[in-house]
CSV table of C-alpha atoms and ligand atoms in Angstrom, one decimal:
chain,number,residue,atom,x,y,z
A,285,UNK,CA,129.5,32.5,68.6
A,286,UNK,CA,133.3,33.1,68.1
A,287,UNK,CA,134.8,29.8,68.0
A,288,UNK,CA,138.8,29.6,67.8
A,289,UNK,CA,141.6,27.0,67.9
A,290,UNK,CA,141.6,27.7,71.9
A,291,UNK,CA,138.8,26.3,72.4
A,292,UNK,CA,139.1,23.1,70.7
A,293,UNK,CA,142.6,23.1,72.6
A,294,UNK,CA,141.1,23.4,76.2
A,295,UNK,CA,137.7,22.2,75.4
A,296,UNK,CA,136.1,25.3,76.6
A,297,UNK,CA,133.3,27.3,75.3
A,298,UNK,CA,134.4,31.1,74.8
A,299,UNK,CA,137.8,31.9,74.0
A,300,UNK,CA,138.1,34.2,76.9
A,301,UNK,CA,140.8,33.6,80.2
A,302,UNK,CA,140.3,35.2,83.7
A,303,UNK,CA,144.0,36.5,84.6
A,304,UNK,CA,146.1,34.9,87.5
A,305,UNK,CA,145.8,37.7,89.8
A,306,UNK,CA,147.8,37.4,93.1
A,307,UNK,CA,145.6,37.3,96.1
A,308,UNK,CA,142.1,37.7,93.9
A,309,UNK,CA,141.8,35.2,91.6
A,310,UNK,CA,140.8,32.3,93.9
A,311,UNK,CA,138.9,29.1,93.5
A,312,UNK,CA,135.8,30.4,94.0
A,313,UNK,CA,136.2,33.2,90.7
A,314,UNK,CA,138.1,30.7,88.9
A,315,UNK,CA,135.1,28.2,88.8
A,316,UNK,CA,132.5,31.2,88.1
A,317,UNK,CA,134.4,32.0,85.2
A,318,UNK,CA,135.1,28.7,84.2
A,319,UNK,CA,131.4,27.2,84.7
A,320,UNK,CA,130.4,31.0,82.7
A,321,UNK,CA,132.4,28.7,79.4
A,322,UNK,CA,135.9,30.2,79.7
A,323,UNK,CA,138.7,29.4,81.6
A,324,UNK,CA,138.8,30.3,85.6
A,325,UNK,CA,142.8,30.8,86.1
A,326,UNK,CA,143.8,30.3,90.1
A,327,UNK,CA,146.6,32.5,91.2
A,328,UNK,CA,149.0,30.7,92.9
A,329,UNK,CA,151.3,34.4,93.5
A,330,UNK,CA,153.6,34.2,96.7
A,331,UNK,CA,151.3,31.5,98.5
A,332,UNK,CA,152.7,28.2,99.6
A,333,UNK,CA,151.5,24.7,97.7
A,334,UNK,CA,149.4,24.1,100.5
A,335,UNK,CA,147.3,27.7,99.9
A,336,UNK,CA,147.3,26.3,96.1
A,337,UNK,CA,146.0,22.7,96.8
A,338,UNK,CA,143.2,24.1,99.0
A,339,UNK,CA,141.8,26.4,96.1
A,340,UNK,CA,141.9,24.0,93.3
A,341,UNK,CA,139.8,21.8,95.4
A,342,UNK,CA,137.2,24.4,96.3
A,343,UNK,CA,137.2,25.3,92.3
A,344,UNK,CA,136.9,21.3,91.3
A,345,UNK,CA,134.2,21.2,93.9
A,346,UNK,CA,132.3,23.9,92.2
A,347,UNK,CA,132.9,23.2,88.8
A,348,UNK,CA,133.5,20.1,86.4
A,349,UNK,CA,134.7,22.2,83.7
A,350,UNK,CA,138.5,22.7,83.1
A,351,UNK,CA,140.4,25.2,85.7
A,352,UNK,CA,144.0,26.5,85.4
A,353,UNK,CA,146.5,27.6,88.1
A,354,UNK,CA,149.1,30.3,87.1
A,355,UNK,CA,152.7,30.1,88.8
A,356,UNK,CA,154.1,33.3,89.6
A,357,UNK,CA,158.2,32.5,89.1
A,358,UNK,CA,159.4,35.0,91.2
A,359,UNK,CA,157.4,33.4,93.8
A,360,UNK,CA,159.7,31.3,96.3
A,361,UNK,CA,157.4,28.2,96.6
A,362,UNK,CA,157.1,27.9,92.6
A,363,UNK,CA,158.7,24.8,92.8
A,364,UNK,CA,156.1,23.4,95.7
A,365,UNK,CA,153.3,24.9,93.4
A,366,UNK,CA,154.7,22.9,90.3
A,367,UNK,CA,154.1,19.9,91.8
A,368,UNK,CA,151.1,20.9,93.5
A,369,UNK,CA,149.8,21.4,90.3
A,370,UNK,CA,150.2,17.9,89.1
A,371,UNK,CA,149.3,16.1,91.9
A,372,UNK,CA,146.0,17.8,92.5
A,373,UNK,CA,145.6,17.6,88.2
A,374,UNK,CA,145.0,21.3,87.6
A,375,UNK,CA,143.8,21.3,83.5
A,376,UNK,CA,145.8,24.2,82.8
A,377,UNK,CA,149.1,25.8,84.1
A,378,UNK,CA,150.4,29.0,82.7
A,379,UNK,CA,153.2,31.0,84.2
A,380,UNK,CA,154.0,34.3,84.6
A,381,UNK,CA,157.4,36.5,85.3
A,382,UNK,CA,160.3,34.4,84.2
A,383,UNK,CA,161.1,31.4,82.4
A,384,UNK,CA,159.2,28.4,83.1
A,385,UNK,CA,161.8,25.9,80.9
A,386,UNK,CA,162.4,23.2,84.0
A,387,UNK,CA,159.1,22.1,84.6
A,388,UNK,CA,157.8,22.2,80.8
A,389,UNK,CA,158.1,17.7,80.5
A,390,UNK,CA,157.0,16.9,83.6
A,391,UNK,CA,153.4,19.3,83.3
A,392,UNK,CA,152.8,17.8,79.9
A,393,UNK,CA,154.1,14.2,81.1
A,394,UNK,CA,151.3,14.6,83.1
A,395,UNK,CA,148.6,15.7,80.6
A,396,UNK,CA,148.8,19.6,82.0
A,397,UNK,CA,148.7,22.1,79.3
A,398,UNK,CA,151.2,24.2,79.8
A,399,UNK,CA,150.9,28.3,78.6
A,400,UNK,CA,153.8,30.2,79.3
A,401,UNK,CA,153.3,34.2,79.7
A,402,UNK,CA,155.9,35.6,76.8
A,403,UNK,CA,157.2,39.1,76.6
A,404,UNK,CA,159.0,39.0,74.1
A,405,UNK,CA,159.9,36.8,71.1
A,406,UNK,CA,163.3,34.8,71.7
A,407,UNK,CA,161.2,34.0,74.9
A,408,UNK,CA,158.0,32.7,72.2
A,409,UNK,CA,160.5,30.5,70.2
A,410,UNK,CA,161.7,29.3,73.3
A,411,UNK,CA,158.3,27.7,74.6
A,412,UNK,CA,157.6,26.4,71.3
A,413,UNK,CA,160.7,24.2,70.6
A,414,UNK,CA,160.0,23.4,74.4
A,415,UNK,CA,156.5,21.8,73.6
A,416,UNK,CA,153.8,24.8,74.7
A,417,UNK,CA,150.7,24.1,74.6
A,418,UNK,CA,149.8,27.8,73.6
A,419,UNK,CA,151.6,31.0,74.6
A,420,UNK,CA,149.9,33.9,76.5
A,421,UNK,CA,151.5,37.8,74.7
A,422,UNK,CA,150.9,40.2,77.4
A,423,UNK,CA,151.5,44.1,76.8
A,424,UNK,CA,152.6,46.5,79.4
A,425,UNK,CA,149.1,47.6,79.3
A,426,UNK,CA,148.1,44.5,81.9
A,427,UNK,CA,148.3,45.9,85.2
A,428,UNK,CA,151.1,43.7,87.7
A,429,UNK,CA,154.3,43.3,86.7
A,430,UNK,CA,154.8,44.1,83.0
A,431,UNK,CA,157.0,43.4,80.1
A,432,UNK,CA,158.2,46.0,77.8
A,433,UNK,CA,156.1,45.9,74.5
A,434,UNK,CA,152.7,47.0,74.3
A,435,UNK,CA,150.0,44.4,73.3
A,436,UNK,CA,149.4,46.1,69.8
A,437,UNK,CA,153.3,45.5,68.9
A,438,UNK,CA,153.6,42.3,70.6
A,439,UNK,CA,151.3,39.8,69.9
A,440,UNK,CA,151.1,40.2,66.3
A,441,UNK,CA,155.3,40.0,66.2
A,442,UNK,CA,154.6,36.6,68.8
A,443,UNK,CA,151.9,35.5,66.0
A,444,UNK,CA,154.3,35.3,63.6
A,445,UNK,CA,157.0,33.7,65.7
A,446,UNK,CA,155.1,30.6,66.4
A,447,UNK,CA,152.4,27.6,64.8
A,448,UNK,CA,151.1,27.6,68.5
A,449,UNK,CA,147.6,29.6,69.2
A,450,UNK,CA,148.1,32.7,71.1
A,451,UNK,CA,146.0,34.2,73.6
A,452,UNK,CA,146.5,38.2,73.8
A,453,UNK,CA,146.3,39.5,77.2
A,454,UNK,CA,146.9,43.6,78.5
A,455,UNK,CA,144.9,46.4,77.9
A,456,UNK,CA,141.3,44.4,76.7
A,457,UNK,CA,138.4,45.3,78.9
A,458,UNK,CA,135.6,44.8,76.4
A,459,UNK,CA,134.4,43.8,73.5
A,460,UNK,CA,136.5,46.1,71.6
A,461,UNK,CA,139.9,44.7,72.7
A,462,UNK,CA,138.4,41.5,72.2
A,463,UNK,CA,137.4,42.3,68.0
A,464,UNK,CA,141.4,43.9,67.9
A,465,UNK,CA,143.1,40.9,69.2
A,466,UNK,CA,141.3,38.4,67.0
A,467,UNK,CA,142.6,41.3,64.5
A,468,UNK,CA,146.1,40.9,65.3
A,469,UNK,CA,146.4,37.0,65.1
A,470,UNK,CA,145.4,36.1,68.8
A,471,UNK,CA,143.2,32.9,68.8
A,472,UNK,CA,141.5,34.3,72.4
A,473,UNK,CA,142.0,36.9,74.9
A,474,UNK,CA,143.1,36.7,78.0
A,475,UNK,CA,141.3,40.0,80.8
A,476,UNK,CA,142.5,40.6,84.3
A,477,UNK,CA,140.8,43.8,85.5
A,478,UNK,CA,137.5,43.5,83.7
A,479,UNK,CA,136.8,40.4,86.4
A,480,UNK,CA,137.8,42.4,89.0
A,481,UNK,CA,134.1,43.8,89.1
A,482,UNK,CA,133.0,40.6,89.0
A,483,UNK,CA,130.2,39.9,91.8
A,484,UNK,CA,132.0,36.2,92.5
A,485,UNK,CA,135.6,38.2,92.9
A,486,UNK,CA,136.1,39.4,96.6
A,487,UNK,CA,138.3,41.8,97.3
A,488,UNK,CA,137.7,44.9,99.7
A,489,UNK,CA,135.1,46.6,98.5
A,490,UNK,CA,137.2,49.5,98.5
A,491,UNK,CA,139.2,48.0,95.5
A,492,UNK,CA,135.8,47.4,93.4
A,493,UNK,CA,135.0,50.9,94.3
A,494,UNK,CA,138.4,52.2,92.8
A,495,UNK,CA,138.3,50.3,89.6
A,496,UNK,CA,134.8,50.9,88.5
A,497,UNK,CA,135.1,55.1,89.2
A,498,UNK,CA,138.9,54.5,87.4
A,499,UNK,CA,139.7,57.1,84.8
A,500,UNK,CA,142.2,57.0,81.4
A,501,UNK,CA,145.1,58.3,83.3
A,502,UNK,CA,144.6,56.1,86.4
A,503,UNK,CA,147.8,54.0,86.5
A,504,UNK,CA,151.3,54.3,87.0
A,505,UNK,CA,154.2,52.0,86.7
A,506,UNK,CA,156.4,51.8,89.8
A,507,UNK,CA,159.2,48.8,90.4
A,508,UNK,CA,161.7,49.9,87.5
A,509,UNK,CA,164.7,50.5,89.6
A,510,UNK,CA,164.4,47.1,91.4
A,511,UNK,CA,164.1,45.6,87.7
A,512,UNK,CA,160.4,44.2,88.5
A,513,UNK,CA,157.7,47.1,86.7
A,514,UNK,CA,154.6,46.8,88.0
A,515,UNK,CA,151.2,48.6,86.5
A,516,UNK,CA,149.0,49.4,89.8
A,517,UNK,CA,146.1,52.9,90.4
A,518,UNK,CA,147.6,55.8,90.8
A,519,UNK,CA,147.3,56.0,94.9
A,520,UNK,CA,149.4,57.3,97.9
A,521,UNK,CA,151.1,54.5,98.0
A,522,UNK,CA,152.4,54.2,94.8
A,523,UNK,CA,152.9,57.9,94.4
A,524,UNK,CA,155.1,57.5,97.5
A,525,UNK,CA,156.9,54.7,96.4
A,526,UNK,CA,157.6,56.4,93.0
A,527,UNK,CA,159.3,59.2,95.1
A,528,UNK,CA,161.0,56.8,97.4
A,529,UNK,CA,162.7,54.8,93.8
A,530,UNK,CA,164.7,58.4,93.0
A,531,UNK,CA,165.4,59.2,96.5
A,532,UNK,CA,168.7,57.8,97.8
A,533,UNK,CA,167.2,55.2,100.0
A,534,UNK,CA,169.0,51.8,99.8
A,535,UNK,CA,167.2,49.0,97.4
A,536,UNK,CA,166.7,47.2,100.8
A,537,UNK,CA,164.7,49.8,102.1
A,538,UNK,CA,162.8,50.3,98.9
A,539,UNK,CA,162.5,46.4,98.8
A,540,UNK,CA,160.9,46.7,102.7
A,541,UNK,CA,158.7,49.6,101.5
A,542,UNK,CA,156.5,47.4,98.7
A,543,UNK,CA,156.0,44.2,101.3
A,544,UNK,CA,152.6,43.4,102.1
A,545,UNK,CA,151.1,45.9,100.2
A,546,UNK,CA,149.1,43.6,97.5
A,547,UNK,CA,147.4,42.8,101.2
A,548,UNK,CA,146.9,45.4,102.5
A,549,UNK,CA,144.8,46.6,99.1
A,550,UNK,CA,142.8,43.3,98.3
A,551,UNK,CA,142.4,42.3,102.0
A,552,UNK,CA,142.0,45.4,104.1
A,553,UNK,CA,141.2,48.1,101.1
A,554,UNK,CA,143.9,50.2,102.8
A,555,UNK,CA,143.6,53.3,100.5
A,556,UNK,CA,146.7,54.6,101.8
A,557,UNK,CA,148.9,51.8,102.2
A,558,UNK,CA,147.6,49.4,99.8
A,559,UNK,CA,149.1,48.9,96.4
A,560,UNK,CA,145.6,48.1,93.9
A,561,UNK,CA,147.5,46.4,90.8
A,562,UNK,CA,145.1,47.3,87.6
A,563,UNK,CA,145.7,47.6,84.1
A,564,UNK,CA,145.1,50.4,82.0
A,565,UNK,CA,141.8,49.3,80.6
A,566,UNK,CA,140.2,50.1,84.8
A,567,UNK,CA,138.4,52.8,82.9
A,568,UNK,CA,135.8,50.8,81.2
A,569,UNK,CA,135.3,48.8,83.8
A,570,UNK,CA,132.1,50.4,85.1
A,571,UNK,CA,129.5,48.1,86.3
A,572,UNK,CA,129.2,45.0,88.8
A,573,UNK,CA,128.0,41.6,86.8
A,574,UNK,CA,128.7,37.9,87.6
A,575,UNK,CA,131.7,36.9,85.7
A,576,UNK,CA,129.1,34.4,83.6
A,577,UNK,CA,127.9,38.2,81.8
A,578,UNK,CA,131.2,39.7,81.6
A,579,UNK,CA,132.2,37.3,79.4
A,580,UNK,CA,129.0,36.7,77.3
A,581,UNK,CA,129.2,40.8,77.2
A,582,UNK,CA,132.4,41.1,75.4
A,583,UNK,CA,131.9,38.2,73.4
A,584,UNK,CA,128.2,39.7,71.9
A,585,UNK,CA,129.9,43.0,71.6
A,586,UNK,CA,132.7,41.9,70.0
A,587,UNK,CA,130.8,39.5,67.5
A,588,UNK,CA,129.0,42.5,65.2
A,589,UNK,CA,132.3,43.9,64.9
A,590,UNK,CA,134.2,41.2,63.7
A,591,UNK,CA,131.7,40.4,61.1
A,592,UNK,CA,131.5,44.7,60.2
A,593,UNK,CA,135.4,44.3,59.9
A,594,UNK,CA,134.7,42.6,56.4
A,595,UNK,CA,132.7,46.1,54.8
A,596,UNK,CA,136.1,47.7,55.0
A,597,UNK,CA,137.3,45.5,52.0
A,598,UNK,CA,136.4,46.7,48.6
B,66,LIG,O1,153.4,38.0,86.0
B,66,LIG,C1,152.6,38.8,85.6
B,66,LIG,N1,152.0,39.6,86.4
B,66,LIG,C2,152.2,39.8,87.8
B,66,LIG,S1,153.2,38.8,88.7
B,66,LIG,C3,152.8,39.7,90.1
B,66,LIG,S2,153.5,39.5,91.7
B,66,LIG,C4,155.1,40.1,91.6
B,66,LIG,N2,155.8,39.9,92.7
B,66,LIG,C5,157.0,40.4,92.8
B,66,LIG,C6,157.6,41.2,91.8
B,66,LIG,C7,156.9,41.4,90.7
B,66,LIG,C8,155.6,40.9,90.6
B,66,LIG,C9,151.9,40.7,89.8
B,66,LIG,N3,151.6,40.7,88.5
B,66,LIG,N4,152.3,38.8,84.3
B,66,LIG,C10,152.9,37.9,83.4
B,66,LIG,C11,154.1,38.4,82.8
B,66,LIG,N5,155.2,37.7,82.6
B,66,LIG,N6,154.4,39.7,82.5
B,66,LIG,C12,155.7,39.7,82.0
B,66,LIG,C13,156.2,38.4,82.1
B,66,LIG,C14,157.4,37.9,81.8
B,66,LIG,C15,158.6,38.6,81.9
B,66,LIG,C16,159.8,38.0,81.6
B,66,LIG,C17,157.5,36.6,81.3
B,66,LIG,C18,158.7,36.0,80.9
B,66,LIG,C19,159.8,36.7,81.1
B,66,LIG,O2,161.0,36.1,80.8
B,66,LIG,C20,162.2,36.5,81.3
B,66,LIG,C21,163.2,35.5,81.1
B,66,LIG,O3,163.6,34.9,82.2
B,66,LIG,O4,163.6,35.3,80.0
């Protein structure tokens, strides 16, 4: 049993989060990882309010146990989604990509907790004097859009910036990651790709198939020139892409180039056009289990090291 501050906070039984995946992490996986005792995240990515209302009912009807929704604030229906949130009382709400600042009072007025995504840590100081609930550190090992700073340099630098618990997120896959982010001050972990081999996760079958024959090199990070990095496999689309940022096309056309292809990968399984986000921990991913296992897994594999950890000391 690993029991942390999380826990207590959220009132959940393994301090383990399923990322906010855009266009996979729906009501149905939130609720499979939330009734497996950690905490099902719905993404609400570039999907209207009404998209996000819909799939925190199907996860409330399949699960009594607390369920989050993560705001992508790029997104141009964030502000819909905020109240969404709210009035359909989502337990959790953490945000990713920007600064989530103007909706901080009115989520916690109305007993949401609120866990900002910090990059960096003026960003981690920020959410704290702001009233955070707990902060999420994610390294540019995550797949999606990514910050600058690993996880190994960030969340311990973010651990010391703050009283709040933190939940380290990027790059842990198994039970590994798990033992090194209790190591570096995190109070749980938060895993994105791991549930993407998840039996109650349903994208193409195609994508499953790519993540669990993934390899150490298998990523890429495409998106710099636009100012928006993004980690995704290492496929004809984003090899093309990568071309198309240091060819002299306009930032319009490069803009036009990336649309719809989150889609076309987690809908269709277009192996050509689709863009498959993953992080760079795809490579132990290596067998299908119900997301209830994945997270007992890492949390029995992460248990014997934790307690070996104290041997090294003399
Ligand atoms: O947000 C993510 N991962 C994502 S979002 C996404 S969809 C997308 N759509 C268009 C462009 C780019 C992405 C796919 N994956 N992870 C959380 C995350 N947040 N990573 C980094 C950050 C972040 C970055 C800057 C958080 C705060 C921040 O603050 C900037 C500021 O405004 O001070």
């Amino acid at each position: 049993m690993i029991k942390s501050a999380v826990c207590e906070l959220l009132g959940i039984e393994y301090p383990v989060f399923q990322g906010g995946m855009a266009w996979i992490s729906d009501g149905k996986l939130a609720a499979a990882v939330s009734n497996g005792g950690g905490l099902g995240i719905i993404a609400a990515g570039n999907a209207p309010g009404e998209y996000v209302r819909e799939q925190i009912r199907i996860a409330k009807s399949l699960t009594d146990k607390p369920i989050g929704v993560n705001i992508m604030l790029l997104s141009p229906f964030a502000d819909e989604v905020a109240k969404v949130v709210i009035e359909e009382k989502a337990d959790v709400v953490t945000t990713g990509a920007g600064n989530p600042s103007k909706y901080i009072k009115e989520w916690l007025a109305a007993g949401i907790k609120v866990i900002p995504v910090v990059a960096s840590v003026a960003m981690a100081k920020l959410m704290t004097r702001l009233g955070a609930s707990a902060l999420i550190a994610e390294g540019g090992e995550s797949g999606g859009h990514i910050g600058e700073l690993t996880t190994m340099v960030l969340v311990p630098q973010i651990v010391d910036a703050t009283a709040l618990p933190v939940i380290a997120a990027g790059g842990i896959g198994n039970g590994r990651g798990v033992a090194a982010a209790f190591m570096l001050g995190a109070s749980a972990v938060q895993m994105g790709t791991r549930f993407l081999s998840a039996y109650e996760c349903s994208i193409h079958p195609n994508y499953k198939e790519k993540i669990l024959h993934a390899s150490d090199l298998c990523t890429m990070v495409t998106g710099k020139r636009l100012g928006h990095p993004v980690r995704s496999l290492r496929t004809p689309f984003a090899r093309d892409y990568f071309k198309a940022e240091y060819s002299d096309i306009s930032d319009e056309e490069l803009e036009k180039l990336g649309m719809g292809a989150l889609k076309m990968a987690v809908i269709d399984g277009d192996n050509e056009k689709g863009c498959f986000l993953a992080g760079q921990i795809a490579s132990v991913v290596n067998k299908e289990q119900s997301a209830a296992d994945i997270i007992k897994e890492v949390i029995e594999e992460a248990e014997p090291i934790l307690k070996k950890a104290g041997e090294l000391v003399v």
